[in-house]
Amino acid sequence: MAKKITRFQKFVMHNPFIQFFKFIYLNIKILNVVAMGHGGTRNNKK
Amino acid sequence: MAKVVVLGAGISGHTAVSYLRKNLSKEHEVVIVSPNSNYQWVPSNIWIGIGRMKPKQCTFPLAPLYKKKNITYIQAKVTTFHPEGDAKIKKGYVTAEYVVGDRKGETVKIDYDYLINATGPKLNFEATEGLKPGTHNTTSVCTYGHAVHAWSDLKKLIDRMKNGEQVKIVIGTGHAKATCQGAAFEYIMNVEQELHRYNVRDKATITWISNEYEVGDFGMDGLTVKMGSQLMSSKDLIEMVFEDRGIHIIKRAGVYKVEEGKVYYENLDGEHKVEEFDFAMLIPAFSGHGFKAYDKTGNDITDKLFKGFMIVDADYTAKPYEEWTVQDWPETYQNPNYQNIFAPGIAFAPPHTISKPRTSKNGTPIFPAPPRTGMPSGITAKLVADNIVEMIKKENNHLHHLGSMGNMGAACIASTGFGILKGRGVTITTNPIVPDYKKYPETGRINSKTIGDLGLAGHWVKLALHYAFLYKAKMKPFWWLIPE
């Protein structure tokens, strides 16, 4: 049985004022995940 | 002076050529070979497929940009690889066939000092009988042309629904080993929302069909995402979203045939079933392009370069799922046999899938292929370009720039409805893409960097990325400040 999205969650999801701050948070989070570097996994420099 | 040739002008090829031109002086030649005349921002195709964007909003012509940036552009289709040259040409070359203009049909030899194969996947519609868009009422959103066709068919369907007709919509994967579930997920959600906009939602039964073992697998073996302060599986997240929107689920399904209004599939229990539809969008299998390679004496050496897609520095040793490690995944995307050839993006042959391979009771493999689209394509293309620039400038073969999908983050920003105030989105970030259970035993990924979020902000993020990445692709001032 799948979980349900509550009415409060829907209110938060659709409220533009709250979502504006979420937008800023998500952009920072995404930058932090994708732009903060990547590398190898084998530790043997060629 | 060095000559770098890039094959393909998609996200990966275009990214590579942009950084090569930026970081190499004019004495070095940068060449791009592509049969396409336009750059397309593929992630926005789903909005073309619901009529909310026009192709010109997601594309731009390549020729004027490359001319302005001093990049040699050859509009041709690559046919063969000759990494050792031949009796006349002493260095590696590829042959390509012009696809437009006075020289259309003519074959040309393009030599190189360094070669980047960024030809991406072949959309292998032929792997599923009857799947080709336009043949049996199925559509695709893999190219902007396909997406235009999808919208045309959807519009006709909406007109039928306005006249009171009940219809069935099926969206998902069109092959037992297809990937790109993310695009299909976005499309089904956007279609569902559009039906509300036209006040016909009650006239449609919408069904998700997928080769995933559980929904939310996305070819990445699923994820455990942080939602607020709680951990939640991507399965629970996507099931919750589908439940909320009244979308039916058919999972573990390997589609093998499409006929007019019917999708035939086999499930993991070995049962053969049929799902009827009035409108379907099914993502095809991806495959290599079937390129051939020859040595300097003309002998076939295709197996030194290709294993479907191009062979790179991955560990291709066959081993069971339980023994797979992140170390199997490539770091430099360099071909081990020819060190001046690289294959970033979707063009490289993955060592194996990320999702657990499963076969039906009849022995049919039914599981998603690994995704390598979007961010990984851009990141791997940039690191390959950076390595080549260093090899040229420092005149050595050291590869300092590494980027394994087992040590790389990505974000999946899925629009689940279009509109500045009525839009919705599912935002998922993951780090790493390939789970590393030795390093992160709990979930295979870094919990603080693997998050999920639902809401309007996700749609805004996707829209912002649309404009940011097109700005970057057009190489406008300071484009390189925008990360891949």
PDB file of C-alpha atoms in Angstrom, chain A residues 1-5 9-10 12-17 19-23 25-27 29-46, chain B residues 239-240 243-244 313 326-331 375 379 398 402-404 406-407 409-411 413 421 424 427 430-431 448-449 451 453-457 460-461 483:
ATOM      1  CA  MET A   1       0.000   0.000   0.000  1.00  0.00           C
ATOM      2  CA  ALA A   2       1.566   3.243  -1.122  1.00  0.00           C
ATOM      3  CA  LYS A   3       1.951   6.123   1.309  1.00  0.00           C
ATOM      4  CA  LYS A   4      -0.259   9.132   0.722  1.00  0.00           C
ATOM      5  CA  ILE A   5       0.727  12.752   0.392  1.00  0.00           C
ATOM      6  CA  GLN A   9       2.379  18.324   2.492  1.00  0.00           C
ATOM      7  CA  LYS A  10       0.310  19.407  -0.506  1.00  0.00           C
ATOM      8  CA  VAL A  12       3.662  23.169   1.360  1.00  0.00           C
ATOM      9  CA  MET A  13       4.280  21.769  -2.139  1.00  0.00           C
ATOM     10  CA  HIS A  14       2.009  24.319  -3.804  1.00  0.00           C
ATOM     11  CA  ASN A  15       2.615  27.418  -1.714  1.00  0.00           C
ATOM     12  CA  PRO A  16       4.722  29.769  -3.884  1.00  0.00           C
ATOM     13  CA  PHE A  17       6.057  31.696  -0.879  1.00  0.00           C
ATOM     14  CA  GLN A  19       8.531  27.159  -2.473  1.00  0.00           C
ATOM     15  CA  PHE A  20      10.586  30.259  -3.237  1.00  0.00           C
ATOM     16  CA  PHE A  21      12.808  29.486  -0.251  1.00  0.00           C
ATOM     17  CA  LYS A  22      12.811  25.817  -1.257  1.00  0.00           C
ATOM     18  CA  PHE A  23      13.982  26.893  -4.706  1.00  0.00           C
ATOM     19  CA  TYR A  25      17.729  25.723  -0.946  1.00  0.00           C
ATOM     20  CA  LEU A  26      17.517  23.214  -3.811  1.00  0.00           C
ATOM     21  CA  ASN A  27      19.816  25.248  -6.039  1.00  0.00           C
ATOM     22  CA  LYS A  29      22.014  21.713  -2.586  1.00  0.00           C
ATOM     23  CA  ILE A  30      22.340  20.760  -6.268  1.00  0.00           C
ATOM     24  CA  LEU A  31      25.440  22.931  -6.665  1.00  0.00           C
ATOM     25  CA  ASN A  32      26.882  21.310  -3.567  1.00  0.00           C
ATOM     26  CA  VAL A  33      26.258  17.825  -4.978  1.00  0.00           C
ATOM     27  CA  VAL A  34      27.327  18.255  -8.592  1.00  0.00           C
ATOM     28  CA  ALA A  35      29.838  21.094  -8.583  1.00  0.00           C
ATOM     29  CA  MET A  36      31.915  20.173  -5.559  1.00  0.00           C
ATOM     30  CA  GLY A  37      34.166  17.806  -7.387  1.00  0.00           C
ATOM     31  CA  HIS A  38      34.407  14.261  -8.610  1.00  0.00           C
ATOM     32  CA  GLY A  39      37.249  11.823  -8.917  1.00  0.00           C
ATOM     33  CA  GLY A  40      38.423   8.274  -9.366  1.00  0.00           C
ATOM     34  CA  THR A  41      37.839   5.268  -7.189  1.00  0.00           C
ATOM     35  CA  ARG A  42      40.988   3.248  -7.788  1.00  0.00           C
ATOM     36  CA  ASN A  43      43.673   5.473  -6.230  1.00  0.00           C
ATOM     37  CA  ASN A  44      46.201   4.577  -8.917  1.00  0.00           C
ATOM     38  CA  LYS A  45      47.278   7.735 -10.686  1.00  0.00           C
ATOM     39  CA  LYS A  46      48.180   7.122 -14.281  1.00  0.00           C
TER      40      LYS A  46
ATOM     41  CA  GLU B 239       4.639   4.995  -5.584  1.00  0.00           C
ATOM     42  CA  MET B 240       3.325   7.833  -3.414  1.00  0.00           C
ATOM     43  CA  GLU B 243      -0.964   7.019  -6.039  1.00  0.00           C
ATOM     44  CA  ASP B 244      -1.612  10.737  -5.634  1.00  0.00           C
ATOM     45  CA  ASP B 313      39.099   2.005 -18.964  1.00  0.00           C
ATOM     46  CA  VAL B 326      32.523   0.927  -8.101  1.00  0.00           C
ATOM     47  CA  GLN B 327      36.105   0.276  -9.211  1.00  0.00           C
ATOM     48  CA  ASP B 328      34.658  -1.481 -12.273  1.00  0.00           C
ATOM     49  CA  TRP B 329      33.474   1.882 -13.604  1.00  0.00           C
ATOM     50  CA  PRO B 330      35.777   3.955 -15.825  1.00  0.00           C
ATOM     51  CA  GLU B 331      37.651   7.024 -14.582  1.00  0.00           C
ATOM     52  CA  MET B 375      25.001  15.689 -15.843  1.00  0.00           C
ATOM     53  CA  ILE B 379      30.993  16.051 -16.512  1.00  0.00           C
ATOM     54  CA  HIS B 398      49.339  11.727 -17.797  1.00  0.00           C
ATOM     55  CA  LEU B 402      39.287  11.552 -13.177  1.00  0.00           C
ATOM     56  CA  GLY B 403      35.556  11.109 -12.865  1.00  0.00           C
ATOM     57  CA  SER B 404      34.100   7.737 -12.036  1.00  0.00           C
ATOM     58  CA  GLY B 406      31.175   5.827  -8.400  1.00  0.00           C
ATOM     59  CA  ASN B 407      32.646   9.137  -7.218  1.00  0.00           C
ATOM     60  CA  GLY B 409      27.163  13.390  -7.904  1.00  0.00           C
ATOM     61  CA  ALA B 410      24.150  13.998 -10.099  1.00  0.00           C
ATOM     62  CA  ALA B 411      20.778  15.628  -9.850  1.00  0.00           C
ATOM     63  CA  ILE B 413      15.187  17.261 -11.650  1.00  0.00           C
ATOM     64  CA  LEU B 421       2.383  28.616 -10.240  1.00  0.00           C
ATOM     65  CA  ARG B 424       5.286  20.571  -9.850  1.00  0.00           C
ATOM     66  CA  THR B 427      13.972  16.730  -7.225  1.00  0.00           C
ATOM     67  CA  THR B 430      22.460  11.404  -5.629  1.00  0.00           C
ATOM     68  CA  ASN B 431      26.093  11.045  -4.702  1.00  0.00           C
ATOM     69  CA  SER B 448      23.286  14.192   3.197  1.00  0.00           C
ATOM     70  CA  LYS B 449      23.849  14.453  -0.575  1.00  0.00           C
ATOM     71  CA  ILE B 451      17.935  13.914  -1.122  1.00  0.00           C
ATOM     72  CA  ASP B 453      11.887  16.801  -2.594  1.00  0.00           C
ATOM     73  CA  LEU B 454       8.405  17.316  -3.994  1.00  0.00           C
ATOM     74  CA  GLY B 455       6.889  20.625  -4.987  1.00  0.00           C
ATOM     75  CA  LEU B 456       6.639  23.653  -7.213  1.00  0.00           C
ATOM     76  CA  ALA B 457      10.285  24.594  -6.564  1.00  0.00           C
ATOM     77  CA  TRP B 460      11.260  26.138 -11.195  1.00  0.00           C
ATOM     78  CA  VAL B 461      14.683  24.500 -10.847  1.00  0.00           C
ATOM     79  CA  PRO B 483      28.813  23.813 -13.897  1.00  0.00           C
TER      80      PRO B 483
END
